[in-house]
Amino acid sequence: MSDAFFASLPRFDTETVVPPNGRQMRILLGQEVEDEPVPDLPLSDMMDDTPALEDVQVDAAAPVEEAVPDQGEIDLSEVEALIASLSDTIARTENDAHAQAVRLVRSIADRLFPELSDLFLAEEIGRHLPGLIPAAAQGVEVHASPALCERLQEVIGRNEALASRCTFVPAESLGQSDACVSWKTGGLTFDFDGLLKACLARLDTMQATMDE
């Protein structure tokens, strides 16, 4: 085979490929994206994709979106309603507590007042009686139930000046907590049952006022 034939073939021992420039090298390394070729379109095709101004229609009846209120704003009406509800609840609680206290006091008074009167009534009458009877009064009569009359005689007997002027008269018609003291120019009555009723009536009046 002649040398002329081999001379016409490409050589592999020499650089026959044109080296890529900088942009081609960046594309090969993935550092830059190759631009896609833009197809050449006829001017008529480009005009068809753009709507004409007269073809654009505005729907006047289309609803207009209303402004949505800020969710961060506080509804004061709900806060005011909550405060009013709490005020009513507190008022009802206070009324219930007061009514319960009145019932408790009434129950205690109904149970303990008679017992206290039996224990201390004679002592109380004997303590206050010297200041209630005029010093010049003579012939003082003390009327009380038999049991109370006996205790009064014992208590008043400790005061010699008063005991010498008093006469004790048992009276079955009087209540266990009642005592009547009289002299020629006046007299007085110890009505502890009436005092208890007055106290309980006062409690009932206070309860009625709270209910209103």
JSON list of C-alpha atoms in Angstrom, two decimals:
[
{"chain": "A", "resi": 1, "resn": "MET", "atom": "CA", "xyz": [0.00, 0.00, 0.00]},
{"chain": "A", "resi": 2, "resn": "SER", "atom": "CA", "xyz": [1.41, 3.37, -0.98]},
{"chain": "A", "resi": 3, "resn": "ASP", "atom": "CA", "xyz": [2.26, 6.22, 1.39]},
{"chain": "A", "resi": 4, "resn": "ALA", "atom": "CA", "xyz": [-0.14, 8.50, -0.51]},
{"chain": "A", "resi": 5, "resn": "PHE", "atom": "CA", "xyz": [-3.11, 6.46, 0.69]},
{"chain": "A", "resi": 6, "resn": "PHE", "atom": "CA", "xyz": [-2.08, 6.67, 4.35]},
{"chain": "A", "resi": 7, "resn": "ALA", "atom": "CA", "xyz": [-1.43, 10.35, 3.98]},
{"chain": "A", "resi": 8, "resn": "SER", "atom": "CA", "xyz": [-5.10, 10.90, 3.09]},
{"chain": "A", "resi": 9, "resn": "LEU", "atom": "CA", "xyz": [-6.31, 9.29, 6.38]},
{"chain": "A", "resi": 10, "resn": "PRO", "atom": "CA", "xyz": [-6.71, 11.37, 9.59]},
{"chain": "A", "resi": 11, "resn": "ARG", "atom": "CA", "xyz": [-3.84, 11.15, 12.03]},
{"chain": "A", "resi": 12, "resn": "PHE", "atom": "CA", "xyz": [-4.25, 10.21, 15.68]},
{"chain": "A", "resi": 13, "resn": "ASP", "atom": "CA", "xyz": [-0.93, 11.42, 16.93]},
{"chain": "A", "resi": 14, "resn": "THR", "atom": "CA", "xyz": [-1.66, 15.08, 16.32]},
{"chain": "A", "resi": 15, "resn": "GLU", "atom": "CA", "xyz": [-4.36, 17.46, 17.73]},
{"chain": "A", "resi": 16, "resn": "THR", "atom": "CA", "xyz": [-6.93, 17.80, 15.02]},
{"chain": "A", "resi": 17, "resn": "VAL", "atom": "CA", "xyz": [-9.92, 18.83, 17.27]},
{"chain": "A", "resi": 18, "resn": "VAL", "atom": "CA", "xyz": [-10.45, 22.52, 17.95]},
{"chain": "A", "resi": 19, "resn": "PRO", "atom": "CA", "xyz": [-10.42, 23.04, 21.74]},
{"chain": "A", "resi": 20, "resn": "PRO", "atom": "CA", "xyz": [-13.71, 24.38, 23.24]},
{"chain": "A", "resi": 21, "resn": "ASN", "atom": "CA", "xyz": [-13.86, 27.97, 24.34]},
{"chain": "A", "resi": 22, "resn": "GLY", "atom": "CA", "xyz": [-14.61, 29.10, 27.93]},
{"chain": "A", "resi": 23, "resn": "ARG", "atom": "CA", "xyz": [-18.43, 29.13, 27.62]},
{"chain": "A", "resi": 24, "resn": "GLN", "atom": "CA", "xyz": [-18.50, 25.69, 26.00]},
{"chain": "A", "resi": 25, "resn": "MET", "atom": "CA", "xyz": [-16.29, 24.36, 28.78]},
{"chain": "A", "resi": 26, "resn": "ARG", "atom": "CA", "xyz": [-18.68, 25.74, 31.48]},
{"chain": "A", "resi": 27, "resn": "ILE", "atom": "CA", "xyz": [-21.61, 24.10, 29.68]},
{"chain": "A", "resi": 28, "resn": "LEU", "atom": "CA", "xyz": [-19.75, 20.78, 29.60]},
{"chain": "A", "resi": 29, "resn": "LEU", "atom": "CA", "xyz": [-19.01, 21.04, 33.32]},
{"chain": "A", "resi": 30, "resn": "GLY", "atom": "CA", "xyz": [-22.67, 21.84, 34.13]},
{"chain": "A", "resi": 31, "resn": "GLN", "atom": "CA", "xyz": [-21.90, 25.32, 35.39]},
{"chain": "A", "resi": 32, "resn": "GLU", "atom": "CA", "xyz": [-24.01, 27.00, 32.73]},
{"chain": "A", "resi": 33, "resn": "VAL", "atom": "CA", "xyz": [-27.17, 25.98, 30.88]},
{"chain": "A", "resi": 34, "resn": "GLU", "atom": "CA", "xyz": [-27.10, 26.08, 27.19]},
{"chain": "A", "resi": 35, "resn": "ASP", "atom": "CA", "xyz": [-29.68, 28.46, 25.71]},
{"chain": "A", "resi": 36, "resn": "GLU", "atom": "CA", "xyz": [-32.44, 26.74, 23.84]},
{"chain": "A", "resi": 37, "resn": "PRO", "atom": "CA", "xyz": [-32.78, 27.98, 20.32]},
{"chain": "A", "resi": 38, "resn": "VAL", "atom": "CA", "xyz": [-35.81, 30.19, 19.76]},
{"chain": "A", "resi": 39, "resn": "PRO", "atom": "CA", "xyz": [-37.78, 28.95, 16.79]},
{"chain": "A", "resi": 40, "resn": "ASP", "atom": "CA", "xyz": [-38.44, 31.48, 14.12]},
{"chain": "A", "resi": 41, "resn": "LEU", "atom": "CA", "xyz": [-42.21, 32.00, 13.98]},
{"chain": "A", "resi": 42, "resn": "PRO", "atom": "CA", "xyz": [-44.03, 33.96, 11.36]},
{"chain": "A", "resi": 43, "resn": "LEU", "atom": "CA", "xyz": [-45.30, 37.36, 12.48]},
{"chain": "A", "resi": 44, "resn": "SER", "atom": "CA", "xyz": [-48.87, 36.27, 11.81]},
{"chain": "A", "resi": 45, "resn": "ASP", "atom": "CA", "xyz": [-48.60, 33.38, 14.33]},
{"chain": "A", "resi": 46, "resn": "MET", "atom": "CA", "xyz": [-47.27, 35.73, 17.02]},
{"chain": "A", "resi": 47, "resn": "MET", "atom": "CA", "xyz": [-50.15, 38.15, 16.49]},
{"chain": "A", "resi": 48, "resn": "ASP", "atom": "CA", "xyz": [-52.74, 35.36, 16.85]},
{"chain": "A", "resi": 49, "resn": "ASP", "atom": "CA", "xyz": [-51.65, 34.59, 20.46]},
{"chain": "A", "resi": 50, "resn": "THR", "atom": "CA", "xyz": [-52.18, 38.18, 21.68]},
{"chain": "A", "resi": 51, "resn": "PRO", "atom": "CA", "xyz": [-55.87, 39.05, 22.31]},
{"chain": "A", "resi": 52, "resn": "ALA", "atom": "CA", "xyz": [-57.10, 42.22, 20.74]},
{"chain": "A", "resi": 53, "resn": "LEU", "atom": "CA", "xyz": [-58.13, 45.10, 22.99]},
{"chain": "A", "resi": 54, "resn": "GLU", "atom": "CA", "xyz": [-61.69, 45.05, 21.70]},
{"chain": "A", "resi": 55, "resn": "ASP", "atom": "CA", "xyz": [-61.95, 41.33, 22.51]},
{"chain": "A", "resi": 56, "resn": "VAL", "atom": "CA", "xyz": [-61.26, 41.93, 26.22]},
{"chain": "A", "resi": 57, "resn": "GLN", "atom": "CA", "xyz": [-64.57, 42.25, 28.10]},
{"chain": "A", "resi": 58, "resn": "VAL", "atom": "CA", "xyz": [-65.03, 43.47, 31.65]},
{"chain": "A", "resi": 59, "resn": "ASP", "atom": "CA", "xyz": [-67.92, 41.93, 33.59]},
{"chain": "A", "resi": 60, "resn": "ALA", "atom": "CA", "xyz": [-69.44, 44.87, 35.52]},
{"chain": "A", "resi": 61, "resn": "ALA", "atom": "CA", "xyz": [-71.71, 42.54, 37.49]},
{"chain": "A", "resi": 62, "resn": "ALA", "atom": "CA", "xyz": [-68.82, 40.48, 38.85]},
{"chain": "A", "resi": 63, "resn": "PRO", "atom": "CA", "xyz": [-68.75, 40.59, 42.67]},
{"chain": "A", "resi": 64, "resn": "VAL", "atom": "CA", "xyz": [-66.10, 42.71, 44.23]},
{"chain": "A", "resi": 65, "resn": "GLU", "atom": "CA", "xyz": [-64.12, 40.95, 46.91]},
{"chain": "A", "resi": 66, "resn": "GLU", "atom": "CA", "xyz": [-64.69, 42.60, 50.28]},
{"chain": "A", "resi": 67, "resn": "ALA", "atom": "CA", "xyz": [-61.82, 43.36, 52.55]},
{"chain": "A", "resi": 68, "resn": "VAL", "atom": "CA", "xyz": [-61.30, 40.57, 55.04]},
{"chain": "A", "resi": 69, "resn": "PRO", "atom": "CA", "xyz": [-61.07, 41.96, 58.59]},
{"chain": "A", "resi": 70, "resn": "ASP", "atom": "CA", "xyz": [-57.83, 41.45, 60.39]},
{"chain": "A", "resi": 71, "resn": "GLN", "atom": "CA", "xyz": [-58.00, 38.30, 62.48]},
{"chain": "A", "resi": 72, "resn": "GLY", "atom": "CA", "xyz": [-55.82, 39.96, 65.08]},
{"chain": "A", "resi": 73, "resn": "GLU", "atom": "CA", "xyz": [-58.49, 42.51, 66.01]},
{"chain": "A", "resi": 74, "resn": "ILE", "atom": "CA", "xyz": [-60.40, 41.79, 69.28]},
{"chain": "A", "resi": 75, "resn": "ASP", "atom": "CA", "xyz": [-64.19, 41.76, 69.25]},
{"chain": "A", "resi": 76, "resn": "LEU", "atom": "CA", "xyz": [-64.99, 44.07, 72.18]},
{"chain": "A", "resi": 77, "resn": "SER", "atom": "CA", "xyz": [-68.66, 43.10, 72.19]},
{"chain": "A", "resi": 78, "resn": "GLU", "atom": "CA", "xyz": [-67.79, 39.52, 73.14]},
{"chain": "A", "resi": 79, "resn": "VAL", "atom": "CA", "xyz": [-65.49, 40.78, 75.91]},
{"chain": "A", "resi": 80, "resn": "GLU", "atom": "CA", "xyz": [-68.23, 43.05, 77.29]},
{"chain": "A", "resi": 81, "resn": "ALA", "atom": "CA", "xyz": [-70.75, 40.20, 77.24]},
{"chain": "A", "resi": 82, "resn": "LEU", "atom": "CA", "xyz": [-68.29, 37.97, 79.11]},
{"chain": "A", "resi": 83, "resn": "ILE", "atom": "CA", "xyz": [-67.70, 40.65, 81.77]},
{"chain": "A", "resi": 84, "resn": "ALA", "atom": "CA", "xyz": [-71.46, 41.14, 82.24]},
{"chain": "A", "resi": 85, "resn": "SER", "atom": "CA", "xyz": [-71.94, 37.39, 82.62]},
{"chain": "A", "resi": 86, "resn": "LEU", "atom": "CA", "xyz": [-69.19, 37.22, 85.24]},
{"chain": "A", "resi": 87, "resn": "SER", "atom": "CA", "xyz": [-70.73, 40.15, 87.15]},
{"chain": "A", "resi": 88, "resn": "ASP", "atom": "CA", "xyz": [-74.11, 38.40, 87.28]},
{"chain": "A", "resi": 89, "resn": "THR", "atom": "CA", "xyz": [-72.48, 35.18, 88.45]},
{"chain": "A", "resi": 90, "resn": "ILE", "atom": "CA", "xyz": [-70.60, 36.98, 91.24]},
{"chain": "A", "resi": 91, "resn": "ALA", "atom": "CA", "xyz": [-73.79, 38.77, 92.37]},
{"chain": "A", "resi": 92, "resn": "ARG", "atom": "CA", "xyz": [-75.72, 35.49, 92.51]},
{"chain": "A", "resi": 93, "resn": "THR", "atom": "CA", "xyz": [-72.90, 33.84, 94.45]},
{"chain": "A", "resi": 94, "resn": "GLU", "atom": "CA", "xyz": [-72.84, 36.67, 97.00]},
{"chain": "A", "resi": 95, "resn": "ASN", "atom": "CA", "xyz": [-76.61, 36.50, 97.46]},
{"chain": "A", "resi": 96, "resn": "ASP", "atom": "CA", "xyz": [-76.52, 32.74, 97.92]},
{"chain": "A", "resi": 97, "resn": "ALA", "atom": "CA", "xyz": [-73.70, 33.03, 100.48]},
{"chain": "A", "resi": 98, "resn": "HIS", "atom": "CA", "xyz": [-75.58, 35.72, 102.43]},
{"chain": "A", "resi": 99, "resn": "ALA", "atom": "CA", "xyz": [-78.81, 33.69, 102.41]},
{"chain": "A", "resi": 100, "resn": "GLN", "atom": "CA", "xyz": [-76.95, 30.64, 103.68]},
{"chain": "A", "resi": 101, "resn": "ALA", "atom": "CA", "xyz": [-75.36, 32.71, 106.46]},
{"chain": "A", "resi": 102, "resn": "VAL", "atom": "CA", "xyz": [-78.77, 34.06, 107.51]},
{"chain": "A", "resi": 103, "resn": "ARG", "atom": "CA", "xyz": [-80.24, 30.56, 107.63]},
{"chain": "A", "resi": 104, "resn": "LEU", "atom": "CA", "xyz": [-77.28, 29.37, 109.70]},
{"chain": "A", "resi": 105, "resn": "VAL", "atom": "CA", "xyz": [-77.59, 32.23, 112.19]},
{"chain": "A", "resi": 106, "resn": "ARG", "atom": "CA", "xyz": [-81.34, 31.70, 112.49]},
{"chain": "A", "resi": 107, "resn": "SER", "atom": "CA", "xyz": [-80.84, 27.99, 113.14]},
{"chain": "A", "resi": 108, "resn": "ILE", "atom": "CA", "xyz": [-78.22, 28.71, 115.81]},
{"chain": "A", "resi": 109, "resn": "ALA", "atom": "CA", "xyz": [-80.42, 31.33, 117.47]},
{"chain": "A", "resi": 110, "resn": "ASP", "atom": "CA", "xyz": [-83.46, 29.04, 117.50]},
{"chain": "A", "resi": 111, "resn": "ARG", "atom": "CA", "xyz": [-81.47, 26.29, 119.18]},
{"chain": "A", "resi": 112, "resn": "LEU", "atom": "CA", "xyz": [-79.13, 28.17, 121.52]},
{"chain": "A", "resi": 113, "resn": "PHE", "atom": "CA", "xyz": [-81.16, 31.20, 122.63]},
{"chain": "A", "resi": 114, "resn": "PRO", "atom": "CA", "xyz": [-83.52, 29.21, 124.88]},
{"chain": "A", "resi": 115, "resn": "GLU", "atom": "CA", "xyz": [-80.59, 27.33, 126.37]},
{"chain": "A", "resi": 116, "resn": "LEU", "atom": "CA", "xyz": [-78.67, 30.56, 126.98]},
{"chain": "A", "resi": 117, "resn": "SER", "atom": "CA", "xyz": [-81.72, 32.21, 128.53]},
{"chain": "A", "resi": 118, "resn": "ASP", "atom": "CA", "xyz": [-82.12, 29.31, 130.96]},
{"chain": "A", "resi": 119, "resn": "LEU", "atom": "CA", "xyz": [-78.46, 29.54, 131.97]},
{"chain": "A", "resi": 120, "resn": "PHE", "atom": "CA", "xyz": [-77.84, 33.28, 132.06]},
{"chain": "A", "resi": 121, "resn": "LEU", "atom": "CA", "xyz": [-81.23, 35.04, 132.11]},
{"chain": "A", "resi": 122, "resn": "ALA", "atom": "CA", "xyz": [-81.41, 35.29, 135.89]},
{"chain": "A", "resi": 123, "resn": "GLU", "atom": "CA", "xyz": [-77.83, 36.60, 136.02]},
{"chain": "A", "resi": 124, "resn": "GLU", "atom": "CA", "xyz": [-78.58, 39.25, 133.38]},
{"chain": "A", "resi": 125, "resn": "ILE", "atom": "CA", "xyz": [-81.77, 40.43, 135.12]},
{"chain": "A", "resi": 126, "resn": "GLY", "atom": "CA", "xyz": [-80.01, 40.54, 138.48]},
{"chain": "A", "resi": 127, "resn": "ARG", "atom": "CA", "xyz": [-77.15, 42.58, 137.01]},
{"chain": "A", "resi": 128, "resn": "HIS", "atom": "CA", "xyz": [-79.34, 45.24, 135.33]},
{"chain": "A", "resi": 129, "resn": "LEU", "atom": "CA", "xyz": [-82.20, 45.43, 137.83]},
{"chain": "A", "resi": 130, "resn": "PRO", "atom": "CA", "xyz": [-80.45, 47.64, 140.47]},
{"chain": "A", "resi": 131, "resn": "GLY", "atom": "CA", "xyz": [-79.89, 50.35, 137.86]},
{"chain": "A", "resi": 132, "resn": "LEU", "atom": "CA", "xyz": [-83.47, 50.16, 136.54]},
{"chain": "A", "resi": 133, "resn": "ILE", "atom": "CA", "xyz": [-85.38, 50.39, 139.84]},
{"chain": "A", "resi": 134, "resn": "PRO", "atom": "CA", "xyz": [-85.44, 53.85, 141.45]},
{"chain": "A", "resi": 135, "resn": "ALA", "atom": "CA", "xyz": [-83.49, 53.97, 144.69]},
{"chain": "A", "resi": 136, "resn": "ALA", "atom": "CA", "xyz": [-86.53, 55.31, 146.58]},
{"chain": "A", "resi": 137, "resn": "ALA", "atom": "CA", "xyz": [-88.92, 52.66, 145.22]},
{"chain": "A", "resi": 138, "resn": "GLN", "atom": "CA", "xyz": [-90.37, 50.39, 147.88]},
{"chain": "A", "resi": 139, "resn": "GLY", "atom": "CA", "xyz": [-92.54, 47.31, 147.62]},
{"chain": "A", "resi": 140, "resn": "VAL", "atom": "CA", "xyz": [-90.95, 45.94, 144.42]},
{"chain": "A", "resi": 141, "resn": "GLU", "atom": "CA", "xyz": [-92.66, 42.80, 143.13]},
{"chain": "A", "resi": 142, "resn": "VAL", "atom": "CA", "xyz": [-90.88, 40.37, 140.79]},
{"chain": "A", "resi": 143, "resn": "HIS", "atom": "CA", "xyz": [-93.21, 38.09, 138.80]},
{"chain": "A", "resi": 144, "resn": "ALA", "atom": "CA", "xyz": [-91.70, 35.20, 136.83]},
{"chain": "A", "resi": 145, "resn": "SER", "atom": "CA", "xyz": [-92.18, 31.51, 136.10]},
{"chain": "A", "resi": 146, "resn": "PRO", "atom": "CA", "xyz": [-91.53, 29.30, 139.13]},
{"chain": "A", "resi": 147, "resn": "ALA", "atom": "CA", "xyz": [-88.14, 28.10, 137.89]},
{"chain": "A", "resi": 148, "resn": "LEU", "atom": "CA", "xyz": [-86.97, 31.57, 136.87]},
{"chain": "A", "resi": 149, "resn": "CYS", "atom": "CA", "xyz": [-88.43, 33.13, 140.02]},
{"chain": "A", "resi": 150, "resn": "GLU", "atom": "CA", "xyz": [-86.36, 30.78, 142.16]},
{"chain": "A", "resi": 151, "resn": "ARG", "atom": "CA", "xyz": [-83.14, 31.65, 140.33]},
{"chain": "A", "resi": 152, "resn": "LEU", "atom": "CA", "xyz": [-83.92, 35.39, 140.47]},
{"chain": "A", "resi": 153, "resn": "GLN", "atom": "CA", "xyz": [-84.43, 35.22, 144.21]},
{"chain": "A", "resi": 154, "resn": "GLU", "atom": "CA", "xyz": [-81.01, 33.60, 144.57]},
{"chain": "A", "resi": 155, "resn": "VAL", "atom": "CA", "xyz": [-79.26, 36.16, 142.32]},
{"chain": "A", "resi": 156, "resn": "ILE", "atom": "CA", "xyz": [-80.99, 39.30, 143.68]},
{"chain": "A", "resi": 157, "resn": "GLY", "atom": "CA", "xyz": [-80.47, 38.03, 147.23]},
{"chain": "A", "resi": 158, "resn": "ARG", "atom": "CA", "xyz": [-76.76, 38.80, 146.83]},
{"chain": "A", "resi": 159, "resn": "ASN", "atom": "CA", "xyz": [-77.66, 42.50, 146.77]},
{"chain": "A", "resi": 160, "resn": "GLU", "atom": "CA", "xyz": [-78.90, 43.18, 150.32]},
{"chain": "A", "resi": 161, "resn": "ALA", "atom": "CA", "xyz": [-80.17, 46.70, 149.53]},
{"chain": "A", "resi": 162, "resn": "LEU", "atom": "CA", "xyz": [-82.34, 45.45, 146.67]},
{"chain": "A", "resi": 163, "resn": "ALA", "atom": "CA", "xyz": [-83.33, 42.11, 148.21]},
{"chain": "A", "resi": 164, "resn": "SER", "atom": "CA", "xyz": [-84.90, 43.82, 151.20]},
{"chain": "A", "resi": 165, "resn": "ARG", "atom": "CA", "xyz": [-87.27, 45.74, 148.92]},
{"chain": "A", "resi": 166, "resn": "CYS", "atom": "CA", "xyz": [-88.27, 42.86, 146.58]},
{"chain": "A", "resi": 167, "resn": "THR", "atom": "CA", "xyz": [-91.00, 40.30, 146.83]},
{"chain": "A", "resi": 168, "resn": "PHE", "atom": "CA", "xyz": [-90.88, 37.29, 144.46]},
{"chain": "A", "resi": 169, "resn": "VAL", "atom": "CA", "xyz": [-94.17, 36.04, 143.03]},
{"chain": "A", "resi": 170, "resn": "PRO", "atom": "CA", "xyz": [-94.18, 32.80, 140.95]},
{"chain": "A", "resi": 171, "resn": "ALA", "atom": "CA", "xyz": [-96.50, 33.14, 137.91]},
{"chain": "A", "resi": 172, "resn": "GLU", "atom": "CA", "xyz": [-97.48, 30.12, 135.84]},
{"chain": "A", "resi": 173, "resn": "SER", "atom": "CA", "xyz": [-98.98, 32.39, 133.18]},
{"chain": "A", "resi": 174, "resn": "LEU", "atom": "CA", "xyz": [-95.59, 33.85, 132.21]},
{"chain": "A", "resi": 175, "resn": "GLY", "atom": "CA", "xyz": [-93.21, 32.20, 129.82]},
{"chain": "A", "resi": 176, "resn": "GLN", "atom": "CA", "xyz": [-89.98, 30.55, 130.84]},
{"chain": "A", "resi": 177, "resn": "SER", "atom": "CA", "xyz": [-87.99, 33.58, 129.65]},
{"chain": "A", "resi": 178, "resn": "ASP", "atom": "CA", "xyz": [-90.31, 36.37, 130.84]},
{"chain": "A", "resi": 179, "resn": "ALA", "atom": "CA", "xyz": [-90.12, 38.42, 134.01]},
{"chain": "A", "resi": 180, "resn": "CYS", "atom": "CA", "xyz": [-92.22, 41.39, 135.19]},
{"chain": "A", "resi": 181, "resn": "VAL", "atom": "CA", "xyz": [-90.97, 43.82, 137.82]},
{"chain": "A", "resi": 182, "resn": "SER", "atom": "CA", "xyz": [-93.33, 46.45, 139.27]},
{"chain": "A", "resi": 183, "resn": "TRP", "atom": "CA", "xyz": [-93.46, 49.03, 142.04]},
{"chain": "A", "resi": 184, "resn": "LYS", "atom": "CA", "xyz": [-95.97, 51.68, 143.03]},
{"chain": "A", "resi": 185, "resn": "THR", "atom": "CA", "xyz": [-94.84, 54.31, 140.55]},
{"chain": "A", "resi": 186, "resn": "GLY", "atom": "CA", "xyz": [-93.74, 52.14, 137.62]},
{"chain": "A", "resi": 187, "resn": "GLY", "atom": "CA", "xyz": [-92.45, 48.84, 136.38]},
{"chain": "A", "resi": 188, "resn": "LEU", "atom": "CA", "xyz": [-90.66, 47.00, 133.59]},
{"chain": "A", "resi": 189, "resn": "THR", "atom": "CA", "xyz": [-90.86, 43.73, 131.69]},
{"chain": "A", "resi": 190, "resn": "PHE", "atom": "CA", "xyz": [-88.10, 41.38, 130.51]},
{"chain": "A", "resi": 191, "resn": "ASP", "atom": "CA", "xyz": [-89.41, 39.68, 127.35]},
{"chain": "A", "resi": 192, "resn": "PHE", "atom": "CA", "xyz": [-86.61, 37.54, 126.00]},
{"chain": "A", "resi": 193, "resn": "ASP", "atom": "CA", "xyz": [-88.92, 35.55, 123.73]},
{"chain": "A", "resi": 194, "resn": "GLY", "atom": "CA", "xyz": [-89.94, 38.83, 122.10]},
{"chain": "A", "resi": 195, "resn": "LEU", "atom": "CA", "xyz": [-86.26, 39.77, 121.77]},
{"chain": "A", "resi": 196, "resn": "LEU", "atom": "CA", "xyz": [-85.55, 36.51, 119.96]},
{"chain": "A", "resi": 197, "resn": "LYS", "atom": "CA", "xyz": [-88.48, 37.06, 117.59]},
{"chain": "A", "resi": 198, "resn": "ALA", "atom": "CA", "xyz": [-87.31, 40.61, 116.89]},
{"chain": "A", "resi": 199, "resn": "CYS", "atom": "CA", "xyz": [-83.79, 39.39, 116.07]},
{"chain": "A", "resi": 200, "resn": "LEU", "atom": "CA", "xyz": [-85.09, 36.70, 113.73]},
{"chain": "A", "resi": 201, "resn": "ALA", "atom": "CA", "xyz": [-87.43, 39.19, 112.06]},
{"chain": "A", "resi": 202, "resn": "ARG", "atom": "CA", "xyz": [-84.45, 41.47, 111.51]},
{"chain": "A", "resi": 203, "resn": "LEU", "atom": "CA", "xyz": [-82.61, 38.63, 109.80]},
{"chain": "A", "resi": 204, "resn": "ASP", "atom": "CA", "xyz": [-85.62, 37.94, 107.59]},
{"chain": "A", "resi": 205, "resn": "THR", "atom": "CA", "xyz": [-85.79, 41.63, 106.63]},
{"chain": "A", "resi": 206, "resn": "MET", "atom": "CA", "xyz": [-82.11, 41.63, 105.66]},
{"chain": "A", "resi": 207, "resn": "GLN", "atom": "CA", "xyz": [-82.64, 38.52, 103.55]},
{"chain": "A", "resi": 208, "resn": "ALA", "atom": "CA", "xyz": [-85.64, 40.07, 101.76]},
{"chain": "A", "resi": 209, "resn": "THR", "atom": "CA", "xyz": [-83.58, 43.18, 101.00]},
{"chain": "A", "resi": 210, "resn": "MET", "atom": "CA", "xyz": [-80.80, 41.07, 99.48]},
{"chain": "A", "resi": 211, "resn": "ASP", "atom": "CA", "xyz": [-83.28, 39.13, 97.35]},
{"chain": "A", "resi": 212, "resn": "GLU", "atom": "CA", "xyz": [-84.65, 42.38, 95.89]}
]
